[in-house]
mmCIF file of C-alpha atoms in Angstrom:
data_model
loop_
_atom_site.group_PDB
_atom_site.id
_atom_site.type_symbol
_atom_site.label_atom_id
_atom_site.label_comp_id
_atom_site.label_asym_id
_atom_site.label_seq_id
_atom_site.Cartn_x
_atom_site.Cartn_y
_atom_site.Cartn_z
ATOM 1 C CA MET A 1 141.081 107.285 97.493
ATOM 2 C CA PHE A 2 137.709 108.321 99.383
ATOM 3 C CA SER A 3 137.738 110.060 102.078
ATOM 4 C CA SER A 4 135.179 108.061 104.600
ATOM 5 C CA ASP A 5 132.184 110.815 104.102
ATOM 6 C CA SER A 6 133.112 110.611 100.029
ATOM 7 C CA ARG A 7 132.749 106.504 100.359
ATOM 8 C CA ARG A 8 129.311 107.215 102.871
ATOM 9 C CA ASP A 9 127.709 109.504 99.519
ATOM 10 C CA PHE A 10 129.615 107.688 96.447
ATOM 11 C CA LEU A 11 128.138 104.034 98.481
ATOM 12 C CA LYS A 12 124.419 105.636 99.373
ATOM 13 C CA LYS A 13 124.414 107.076 95.421
ATOM 14 C CA SER A 14 125.304 103.702 93.762
ATOM 15 C CA MET A 15 122.460 102.310 95.903
ATOM 16 C CA VAL A 16 119.234 104.191 94.348
ATOM 17 C CA MET A 17 120.449 103.762 90.451
ATOM 18 C CA GLY A 18 118.861 101.666 88.236
ATOM 19 C CA SER A 19 115.245 100.802 88.177
ATOM 20 C CA GLY A 20 115.127 100.302 91.723
ATOM 21 C CA ILE A 21 118.262 97.654 91.788
ATOM 22 C CA GLY A 22 121.116 98.903 93.936
ATOM 23 C CA ILE A 23 124.748 98.467 92.131
ATOM 24 C CA LEU A 24 126.366 97.418 95.234
ATOM 25 C CA GLY A 25 126.075 93.668 94.779
ATOM 26 C CA GLY A 26 123.014 94.155 93.000
ATOM 27 C CA VAL A 27 121.305 94.114 95.838
ATOM 28 C CA PRO A 28 117.313 94.641 95.453
ATOM 29 C CA MET A 29 115.911 97.744 96.698
ATOM 30 C CA GLN A 30 113.748 96.840 98.539
ATOM 31 C CA ALA A 31 115.895 94.430 100.729
ATOM 32 C CA ILE A 32 118.231 97.242 101.716
ATOM 33 C CA GLU A 33 115.510 99.219 102.452
ATOM 34 C CA GLU A 34 114.659 96.383 104.824
ATOM 35 C CA MET A 35 117.763 95.943 106.353
ATOM 36 C CA THR A 36 117.908 99.761 107.238
ATOM 37 C CA LYS A 37 114.531 99.404 109.105
ATOM 38 C CA PRO A 38 114.004 99.759 112.747
ATOM 39 C CA LYS A 39 115.343 96.533 114.461
ATOM 40 C CA ASN A 40 113.406 95.209 117.186
ATOM 41 C CA LYS A 41 115.412 94.802 120.257
ATOM 42 C CA LEU A 42 113.946 92.454 121.512
ATOM 43 C CA PRO A 43 114.416 88.918 120.131
ATOM 44 C CA ALA A 44 111.480 87.427 119.077
ATOM 45 C CA TRP A 45 111.567 84.562 121.557
ATOM 46 C CA LYS A 46 108.244 82.494 120.516
ATOM 47 C CA GLY A 47 106.256 79.800 123.610
ATOM 48 C CA PHE A 48 103.697 79.752 125.634
ATOM 49 C CA ASN A 49 102.338 80.667 129.158
ATOM 50 C CA LEU A 50 102.276 78.433 131.740
ATOM 51 C CA LEU A 51 100.188 78.627 134.470
ATOM 52 C CA ASP A 52 101.556 76.566 137.870
ATOM 53 C CA PHE A 53 101.336 79.579 140.229
ATOM 54 C CA PHE A 54 98.282 81.633 138.371
ATOM 55 C CA SER A 55 95.957 80.984 141.301
ATOM 56 C CA ASP A 56 95.959 83.034 144.502
ATOM 57 C CA HIS A 57 96.288 79.275 146.246
ATOM 58 C CA PRO A 58 99.115 77.448 146.283
ATOM 59 C CA ASP A 59 97.442 74.012 145.692
ATOM 60 C CA ARG A 60 94.822 75.475 142.826
ATOM 61 C CA GLY A 61 98.039 75.836 139.923
ATOM 62 C CA ARG A 62 97.649 74.290 136.900
ATOM 63 C CA PRO A 63 101.785 71.775 137.662
ATOM 64 C CA THR A 64 103.349 72.106 134.091
ATOM 65 C CA LYS A 65 104.664 67.974 133.383
ATOM 66 C CA PRO A 66 108.020 68.460 133.244
ATOM 67 C CA GLU A 67 106.940 66.346 129.752
ATOM 68 C CA TYR A 68 105.481 69.424 128.253
ATOM 69 C CA ILE A 69 108.731 71.576 128.625
ATOM 70 C CA GLN A 70 110.580 69.390 126.864
ATOM 71 C CA TRP A 71 107.899 69.459 124.387
ATOM 72 C CA ILE A 72 108.322 73.386 124.189
ATOM 73 C CA ALA A 73 111.403 72.941 123.576
ATOM 74 C CA ASP A 74 111.653 70.038 121.345
ATOM 75 C CA TRP A 75 109.148 72.004 118.779
ATOM 76 C CA GLY A 76 111.540 74.573 118.369
ATOM 77 C CA PHE A 77 109.644 77.494 121.135
ATOM 78 C CA ASP A 78 111.976 79.443 122.963
ATOM 79 C CA PHE A 79 109.893 81.429 125.407
ATOM 80 C CA VAL A 80 107.469 81.023 128.300
ATOM 81 C CA ARG A 81 106.033 83.786 130.799
ATOM 82 C CA ILE A 82 104.896 82.684 134.249
ATOM 83 C CA PRO A 83 102.201 85.303 135.632
ATOM 84 C CA ILE A 84 101.805 84.934 139.069
ATOM 85 C CA SER A 85 99.521 85.222 141.421
ATOM 86 C CA TYR A 86 101.566 87.050 144.468
ATOM 87 C CA PRO A 87 99.765 85.555 147.547
ATOM 88 C CA SER A 88 100.588 82.099 146.305
ATOM 89 C CA TYR A 89 103.846 82.771 147.532
ATOM 90 C CA LEU A 90 102.643 83.167 151.197
ATOM 91 C CA SER A 91 102.277 82.472 154.208
ATOM 92 C CA ILE A 92 99.262 83.920 154.910
ATOM 93 C CA ASP A 93 95.479 83.184 156.134
ATOM 94 C CA ARG A 94 93.381 82.262 152.913
ATOM 95 C CA SER A 95 90.613 81.836 154.994
ATOM 96 C CA ARG A 96 90.056 86.220 154.397
ATOM 97 C CA ALA A 97 91.304 89.356 152.946
ATOM 98 C CA ILE A 98 94.914 89.666 152.847
ATOM 99 C CA ARG A 99 96.316 92.124 155.169
ATOM 100 C CA PRO A 100 98.726 94.872 154.347
ATOM 101 C CA ASP A 101 100.852 93.974 157.403
ATOM 102 C CA GLU A 102 100.484 90.102 155.560
ATOM 103 C CA VAL A 103 102.289 91.735 152.054
ATOM 104 C CA LEU A 104 106.112 90.294 152.409
ATOM 105 C CA ASN A 105 105.355 86.819 154.752
ATOM 106 C CA PHE A 106 107.336 84.592 151.614
ATOM 107 C CA ASP A 107 107.649 81.492 152.202
ATOM 108 C CA GLU A 108 110.952 79.571 150.797
ATOM 109 C CA ALA A 109 109.183 76.304 151.105
ATOM 110 C CA ARG A 110 106.230 77.546 147.502
ATOM 111 C CA LEU A 111 109.623 80.286 146.262
ATOM 112 C CA GLU A 112 111.408 77.132 145.945
ATOM 113 C CA LYS A 113 109.095 75.883 143.633
ATOM 114 C CA VAL A 114 109.345 79.099 141.090
ATOM 115 C CA ASP A 115 113.041 78.078 141.143
ATOM 116 C CA GLU A 116 112.081 74.430 140.265
ATOM 117 C CA LEU A 117 110.023 75.422 137.357
ATOM 118 C CA VAL A 118 112.508 78.363 136.273
ATOM 119 C CA GLU A 119 115.653 75.698 136.640
ATOM 120 C CA ARG A 120 113.785 73.307 134.677
ATOM 121 C CA CYS A 121 112.982 75.688 131.647
ATOM 122 C CA HIS A 122 116.516 77.137 131.671
ATOM 123 C CA ASN A 123 117.538 73.124 131.353
ATOM 124 C CA HIS A 124 115.495 73.567 128.005
ATOM 125 C CA GLY A 125 117.249 76.393 126.870
ATOM 126 C CA LEU A 126 114.140 78.569 127.348
ATOM 127 C CA HIS A 127 114.071 81.852 128.329
ATOM 128 C CA VAL A 128 111.615 82.529 131.246
ATOM 129 C CA SER A 129 109.296 85.529 131.322
ATOM 130 C CA LEU A 130 108.522 86.617 135.248
ATOM 131 C CA ASN A 131 105.294 88.319 135.604
ATOM 132 C CA LEU A 132 103.402 89.482 138.212
ATOM 133 C CA HIS A 133 99.853 88.173 137.339
ATOM 134 C CA ARG A 134 98.456 90.077 140.261
ATOM 135 C CA ALA A 135 100.333 91.966 142.614
ATOM 136 C CA PRO A 136 100.506 94.068 145.925
ATOM 137 C CA GLY A 137 97.410 96.593 145.508
ATOM 138 C CA PHE A 138 96.448 95.620 142.189
ATOM 139 C CA CYS A 139 94.825 92.374 139.528
ATOM 140 C CA ILE A 140 92.743 92.832 136.208
ATOM 141 C CA ASN A 141 90.681 89.578 137.343
ATOM 142 C CA ALA A 142 87.903 90.971 139.967
ATOM 143 C CA GLY A 143 87.453 89.510 143.282
ATOM 144 C CA PHE A 144 90.243 89.632 144.805
ATOM 145 C CA VAL A 145 90.170 92.226 147.993
ATOM 146 C CA GLU A 146 93.033 93.713 147.846
ATOM 147 C CA PRO A 147 94.096 95.825 151.788
ATOM 148 C CA PHE A 148 95.237 99.189 148.966
ATOM 149 C CA ASN A 149 95.780 100.354 145.916
ATOM 150 C CA LEU A 150 99.002 100.230 144.226
ATOM 151 C CA TRP A 151 98.814 103.345 141.378
ATOM 152 C CA LYS A 152 97.294 105.265 144.372
ATOM 153 C CA ASP A 153 98.955 103.813 147.718
ATOM 154 C CA GLN A 154 102.620 103.895 148.844
ATOM 155 C CA GLU A 155 101.825 101.527 150.929
ATOM 156 C CA ALA A 156 101.071 99.306 148.071
ATOM 157 C CA LEU A 157 104.337 100.336 146.161
ATOM 158 C CA ASP A 158 106.522 100.043 148.532
ATOM 159 C CA ALA A 159 105.322 96.542 148.990
ATOM 160 C CA PHE A 160 105.423 95.791 145.203
ATOM 161 C CA CYS A 161 109.042 97.428 145.137
ATOM 162 C CA ALA A 162 110.115 94.754 147.544
ATOM 163 C CA HIS A 163 108.119 91.727 145.845
ATOM 164 C CA TRP A 164 110.519 92.915 143.098
ATOM 165 C CA GLU A 165 113.813 93.382 145.495
ATOM 166 C CA MET A 166 112.973 89.834 146.385
ATOM 167 C CA TRP A 167 112.634 88.338 142.984
ATOM 168 C CA ALA A 168 115.945 90.610 141.298
ATOM 169 C CA LYS A 169 118.521 89.199 144.858
ATOM 170 C CA ARG A 170 117.321 85.724 144.252
ATOM 171 C CA TYR A 171 118.427 85.022 140.699
ATOM 172 C CA ARG A 172 120.840 88.693 140.819
ATOM 173 C CA GLY A 173 123.646 85.660 138.846
ATOM 174 C CA ILE A 174 120.786 85.130 135.980
ATOM 175 C CA SER A 175 121.719 86.507 132.347
ATOM 176 C CA LYS A 176 119.494 88.516 131.095
ATOM 177 C CA LYS A 177 119.069 86.155 127.723
ATOM 178 C CA LYS A 178 118.166 83.644 130.524
ATOM 179 C CA LEU A 179 115.601 85.725 132.750
ATOM 180 C CA SER A 180 113.064 88.400 132.132
ATOM 181 C CA PHE A 181 110.778 90.299 134.833
ATOM 182 C CA ASP A 182 107.142 91.254 133.673
ATOM 183 C CA LEU A 183 106.351 93.912 136.470
ATOM 184 C CA VAL A 184 101.869 93.591 136.348
ATOM 185 C CA ASN A 185 99.693 92.091 134.110
ATOM 186 C CA GLU A 186 97.432 94.659 132.143
ATOM 187 C CA PRO A 187 97.531 98.384 133.937
ATOM 188 C CA PHE A 188 93.651 98.472 134.355
ATOM 189 C CA GLN A 189 91.405 100.395 136.339
ATOM 190 C CA ARG A 190 87.732 99.022 136.839
ATOM 191 C CA GLU A 191 84.687 101.301 138.038
ATOM 192 C CA ASP A 192 84.161 98.358 140.819
ATOM 193 C CA PRO A 193 86.629 96.025 141.922
ATOM 194 C CA ASN A 194 84.642 92.588 142.042
ATOM 195 C CA ASP A 195 82.783 92.672 139.262
ATOM 196 C CA GLN A 196 84.496 91.238 136.191
ATOM 197 C CA HIS A 197 82.022 93.161 134.328
ATOM 198 C CA SER A 198 82.455 96.776 135.292
ATOM 199 C CA PRO A 199 83.771 99.133 132.998
ATOM 200 C CA GLY A 200 87.303 100.224 132.843
ATOM 201 C CA GLY A 201 89.885 101.641 131.234
ATOM 202 C CA PRO A 202 93.505 102.673 131.016
ATOM 203 C CA VAL A 203 95.990 103.640 134.596
ATOM 204 C CA ASN A 204 96.358 107.265 135.067
ATOM 205 C CA VAL A 205 99.699 107.293 132.361
ATOM 206 C CA GLU A 206 101.676 109.040 135.554
ATOM 207 C CA ASP A 207 100.715 107.309 138.022
ATOM 208 C CA TYR A 208 101.805 103.806 135.811
ATOM 209 C CA HIS A 209 105.204 106.151 135.234
ATOM 210 C CA ARG A 210 105.965 106.099 139.155
ATOM 211 C CA VAL A 211 105.330 103.028 139.648
ATOM 212 C CA ALA A 212 106.978 102.092 136.646
ATOM 213 C CA GLU A 213 109.953 103.612 137.136
ATOM 214 C CA ALA A 214 110.135 102.663 141.413
ATOM 215 C CA ALA A 215 109.892 98.971 140.307
ATOM 216 C CA LEU A 216 112.681 99.770 137.679
ATOM 217 C CA VAL A 217 115.161 101.270 139.701
ATOM 218 C CA THR A 218 114.941 98.960 142.711
ATOM 219 C CA ILE A 219 115.381 95.702 139.800
ATOM 220 C CA LYS A 220 118.665 97.849 138.470
ATOM 221 C CA SER A 221 120.075 98.177 141.785
ATOM 222 C CA VAL A 222 120.595 94.579 142.248
ATOM 223 C CA LYS A 223 121.226 93.896 138.451
ATOM 224 C CA GLU A 224 121.870 96.762 136.643
ATOM 225 C CA SER A 225 121.523 94.286 133.433
ATOM 226 C CA ARG A 226 118.768 92.914 134.228
ATOM 227 C CA LEU A 227 115.834 93.325 131.358
ATOM 228 C CA VAL A 228 112.403 95.033 132.739
ATOM 229 C CA ILE A 229 109.512 95.236 130.211
ATOM 230 C CA ALA A 230 105.846 97.188 130.773
ATOM 231 C CA ASP A 231 102.670 95.849 129.555
ATOM 232 C CA GLY A 232 100.828 97.632 127.609
ATOM 233 C CA ASN A 233 98.094 100.081 129.279
ATOM 234 C CA GLY A 234 94.121 99.760 128.954
ATOM 235 C CA GLY A 235 94.539 96.042 130.082
ATOM 236 C CA GLY A 236 97.430 95.254 127.801
ATOM 237 C CA GLY A 237 96.822 96.859 124.273
ATOM 238 C CA ILE A 238 97.578 100.136 124.946
ATOM 239 C CA ALA A 239 101.859 100.682 123.999
ATOM 240 C CA VAL A 240 103.000 103.579 126.823
ATOM 241 C CA PRO A 241 105.145 106.091 124.999
ATOM 242 C CA GLU A 242 105.203 107.931 128.000
ATOM 243 C CA LEU A 243 107.300 105.412 129.831
ATOM 244 C CA GLY A 244 110.073 105.683 126.973
ATOM 245 C CA ASP A 245 112.350 107.121 129.074
ATOM 246 C CA LEU A 246 112.974 104.946 131.270
ATOM 247 C CA ASP A 247 114.905 101.230 130.369
ATOM 248 C CA LEU A 248 111.953 99.314 129.515
ATOM 249 C CA ALA A 249 110.959 97.266 126.808
ATOM 250 C CA GLN A 250 106.752 96.685 126.323
ATOM 251 C CA SER A 251 104.809 93.626 125.916
ATOM 252 C CA CYS A 252 102.035 94.039 123.605
ATOM 253 C CA ARG A 253 98.661 91.766 123.161
ATOM 254 C CA GLY A 254 97.239 89.317 120.925
ATOM 255 C CA TYR A 255 93.397 89.617 121.460
ATOM 256 C CA HIS A 256 92.645 91.901 118.652
ATOM 257 C CA PRO A 257 89.603 91.807 118.012
ATOM 258 C CA PHE A 258 87.872 90.897 120.902
ATOM 259 C CA PRO A 259 84.964 89.471 119.154
ATOM 260 C CA ILE A 260 87.020 86.758 118.003
ATOM 261 C CA SER A 261 90.047 85.770 120.139
ATOM 262 C CA HIS A 262 87.595 85.852 123.690
ATOM 263 C CA TYR A 263 84.117 84.793 121.700
ATOM 264 C CA LYS A 264 81.543 83.468 124.302
ATOM 265 C CA ALA A 265 84.239 83.800 127.027
ATOM 266 C CA SER A 266 82.447 83.533 130.269
ATOM 267 C CA TRP A 267 84.574 86.583 131.998
ATOM 268 C CA VAL A 268 84.146 88.961 129.963
ATOM 269 C CA TYR A 269 80.439 88.372 128.430
ATOM 270 C CA LYS A 270 76.925 88.882 131.068
ATOM 271 C CA ASP A 271 75.189 86.652 128.453
ATOM 272 C CA PRO A 272 78.434 85.084 126.423
ATOM 273 C CA GLU A 273 75.470 82.060 124.593
ATOM 274 C CA ASN A 274 73.246 84.909 123.085
ATOM 275 C CA ILE A 275 76.390 86.057 120.922
ATOM 276 C CA PRO A 276 76.065 86.199 117.567
ATOM 277 C CA PRO A 277 78.503 83.869 114.929
ATOM 278 C CA VAL A 278 81.462 85.105 114.316
ATOM 279 C CA ASN A 279 83.706 85.185 110.833
ATOM 280 C CA TRP A 280 86.746 86.020 109.552
ATOM 281 C CA PRO A 281 87.239 88.907 108.293
ATOM 282 C CA LEU A 282 84.893 89.712 111.344
ATOM 283 C CA ASN A 283 81.783 92.305 110.029
ATOM 284 C CA GLN A 284 79.731 93.507 113.075
ATOM 285 C CA GLY A 285 77.301 96.511 111.339
ATOM 286 C CA ASP A 286 79.834 98.983 109.731
ATOM 287 C CA LYS A 287 82.802 97.981 111.142
ATOM 288 C CA VAL A 288 85.650 95.759 109.470
ATOM 289 C CA TRP A 289 88.082 93.419 110.869
ATOM 290 C CA ALA A 290 90.662 92.026 108.666
ATOM 291 C CA ILE A 291 94.496 91.705 108.360
ATOM 292 C CA ASP A 292 94.554 95.781 108.009
ATOM 293 C CA SER A 293 92.840 96.591 110.798
ATOM 294 C CA ILE A 294 95.341 94.588 113.143
ATOM 295 C CA ARG A 295 98.290 96.490 111.302
ATOM 296 C CA GLU A 296 96.256 99.405 111.742
ATOM 297 C CA TYR A 297 96.003 98.706 115.650
ATOM 298 C CA TYR A 298 100.329 97.432 116.030
ATOM 299 C CA ALA A 299 100.870 100.550 114.284
ATOM 300 C CA PRO A 300 101.549 102.385 117.932
ATOM 301 C CA TRP A 301 103.870 99.416 118.701
ATOM 302 C CA LYS A 302 105.396 99.224 115.521
ATOM 303 C CA ALA A 303 106.715 102.968 116.191
ATOM 304 C CA LEU A 304 107.319 101.960 119.490
ATOM 305 C CA ILE A 305 110.413 99.612 117.925
ATOM 306 C CA GLU A 306 111.294 103.040 115.648
ATOM 307 C CA GLN A 307 111.700 104.362 118.196
ATOM 308 C CA GLY A 308 114.473 101.936 119.822
ATOM 309 C CA ILE A 309 111.734 100.277 122.465
ATOM 310 C CA GLY A 310 111.895 96.172 122.353
ATOM 311 C CA VAL A 311 108.386 94.530 122.182
ATOM 312 C CA HIS A 312 107.897 91.743 122.718
ATOM 313 C CA CYS A 313 103.692 90.302 123.181
ATOM 314 C CA GLY A 314 103.198 89.045 126.230
ATOM 315 C CA GLU A 315 99.445 86.777 125.706
ATOM 316 C CA CYS A 316 98.225 85.641 122.427
ATOM 317 C CA GLY A 317 95.440 83.528 121.276
ATOM 318 C CA GLY A 318 92.009 82.563 121.440
ATOM 319 C CA TYR A 319 89.294 80.935 123.923
ATOM 320 C CA ASN A 320 87.967 77.938 122.605
ATOM 321 C CA LYS A 321 84.665 78.343 121.378
ATOM 322 C CA THR A 322 85.872 80.844 118.451
ATOM 323 C CA PRO A 323 85.182 78.514 115.799
ATOM 324 C CA HIS A 324 88.256 76.714 115.025
ATOM 325 C CA ASP A 325 88.320 77.270 111.365
ATOM 326 C CA VAL A 326 87.571 81.241 112.264
ATOM 327 C CA PHE A 327 90.465 81.404 114.906
ATOM 328 C CA LEU A 328 93.343 79.943 112.043
ATOM 329 C CA SER A 329 92.173 81.736 109.712
ATOM 330 C CA TRP A 330 92.484 84.896 111.732
ATOM 331 C CA PHE A 331 95.353 83.879 114.321
ATOM 332 C CA ALA A 332 97.154 83.260 110.870
ATOM 333 C CA ASP A 333 96.785 86.988 110.416
ATOM 334 C CA VAL A 334 97.790 88.138 113.958
ATOM 335 C CA LEU A 335 100.909 85.902 113.824
ATOM 336 C CA THR A 336 101.677 87.747 110.039
ATOM 337 C CA VAL A 337 101.684 90.940 111.251
ATOM 338 C CA LEU A 338 103.808 90.204 113.915
ATOM 339 C CA GLY A 339 106.589 88.372 112.307
ATOM 340 C CA GLU A 340 106.733 91.441 110.043
ATOM 341 C CA ASN A 341 107.483 93.807 112.901
ATOM 342 C CA LYS A 342 109.494 91.114 114.599
ATOM 343 C CA ILE A 343 107.487 90.535 117.568
ATOM 344 C CA GLY A 344 107.857 87.643 119.193
ATOM 345 C CA PHE A 345 104.529 86.515 121.091
ATOM 346 C CA GLY A 346 103.994 84.256 123.857
ATOM 347 C CA ILE A 347 100.237 82.129 123.884
ATOM 348 C CA TRP A 348 98.327 82.453 127.287
ATOM 349 C CA GLU A 349 98.866 79.134 127.992
ATOM 350 C CA PHE A 350 100.465 75.805 126.567
ATOM 351 C CA SER A 351 97.601 73.119 127.955
ATOM 352 C CA GLY A 352 93.454 74.474 128.217
ATOM 353 C CA ALA A 353 90.715 76.359 126.634
ATOM 354 C CA PHE A 354 93.985 78.833 124.790
ATOM 355 C CA GLY A 355 96.298 75.792 124.300
ATOM 356 C CA VAL A 356 97.753 73.413 121.401
ATOM 357 C CA LEU A 357 96.789 70.463 124.046
ATOM 358 C CA ASN A 358 93.605 69.955 125.772
ATOM 359 C CA SER A 359 91.861 72.706 124.714
ATOM 360 C CA GLY A 360 88.425 71.657 124.723
ATOM 361 C CA ARG A 361 87.537 72.130 121.169
ATOM 362 C CA GLU A 362 84.614 70.660 119.978
ATOM 363 C CA ASP A 363 85.121 71.228 116.719
ATOM 364 C CA VAL A 364 88.624 70.016 116.308
ATOM 365 C CA GLU A 365 89.803 66.002 115.063
ATOM 366 C CA TYR A 366 93.067 66.431 117.982
ATOM 367 C CA GLU A 367 95.975 63.915 117.277
ATOM 368 C CA ASP A 368 96.812 61.217 120.502
ATOM 369 C CA TRP A 369 99.652 62.642 121.551
ATOM 370 C CA TYR A 370 101.186 60.985 124.241
ATOM 371 C CA GLY A 371 97.960 60.702 126.020
ATOM 372 C CA GLU A 372 97.244 64.065 125.937
ATOM 373 C CA LYS A 373 94.660 65.292 122.464
ATOM 374 C CA LEU A 374 97.384 68.171 120.485
ATOM 375 C CA ASP A 375 95.956 70.292 118.121
ATOM 376 C CA ARG A 376 97.792 69.579 115.606
ATOM 377 C CA LYS A 377 96.772 72.060 112.894
ATOM 378 C CA PHE A 378 97.228 75.475 116.014
ATOM 379 C CA LEU A 379 100.741 73.601 116.533
ATOM 380 C CA GLU A 380 101.779 73.686 113.060
ATOM 381 C CA LEU A 381 100.459 77.474 112.128
ATOM 382 C CA LEU A 382 102.949 78.525 115.341
ATOM 383 C CA ARG A 383 106.000 76.938 114.849
ATOM 384 C CA SER A 384 105.682 78.086 110.928
ATOM 385 C CA GLN A 385 106.917 81.373 112.528
ATOM 386 C CA ILE A 386 109.343 79.637 113.679
#
């Protein structure tokens, strides 16, 4: 009889014998290696962002039609991310900048609108990731006048935690299989917060750790099992191993390289119409981007997975000015690399400039889908990953 230790040694030796083929059940060594690779702790959810509450003003959101959620589920997707601007659910005077004494003026009627969307998604079997796109003291988009700085001011952090405490209590009874919290969208520091084209970069990691830990503790004090996600630094693209001591998953982005994903985007480039043409692979000067460049870009995220940290791609896709054939070729490679690492994704929007519906691309032969303009090629590319 084998002891447990000797049996384990025997099996290990057996698996490496004979021209790369293990004798254990005739399983190829490559398959064994695949089985022993570190697993992504997060499910590879696949779906879309829904922008109902993306605007500060509750009447200027982009309401998700009931049939959209039905179609998302029918097409085999299982995930939605809901990026929220926190003033959208407050009772405030919107004709001026928000004041510190107003940031907790929760409006129950507006909160119920969020509840309704979450419930509709859950009724169709979709996992919902709730995200503060604009949080007290921070938004990556320029032009918002905040009364304090989330990364530096305790008053802002207290308000940030109060918002997450409210959401945690509101959804206490919902399982982590159905709901996760994405703390704050794309941490970033801009030299001029009122200029979208102003240079900037990652938030100080110690500041990010302090803010994330405080919010995490707040959420976990309400429901210990709640799944909490932190976005990558520097606009979402930089993995943050410094958060590895916290019970947090992390969210990357699928916008690399930016000259492809945001080709001629007016909020990125001061003179978008004079941007030179792009192709894929992308050759710009001495730099050539191809699928191996994408693998290199995601290497730090792969390292997080190997450390036991769950990773999901909360936002990805391409703007409608990118030539369609270039976009599809590039994004197929992005999806390939995400798939290699078992990382799921959320396309930035379902209907709109980044979406599968009504994208406004001028070089697409759309399919009429119940009165909507469907980019069938894009949809089938996404469905090929399910």
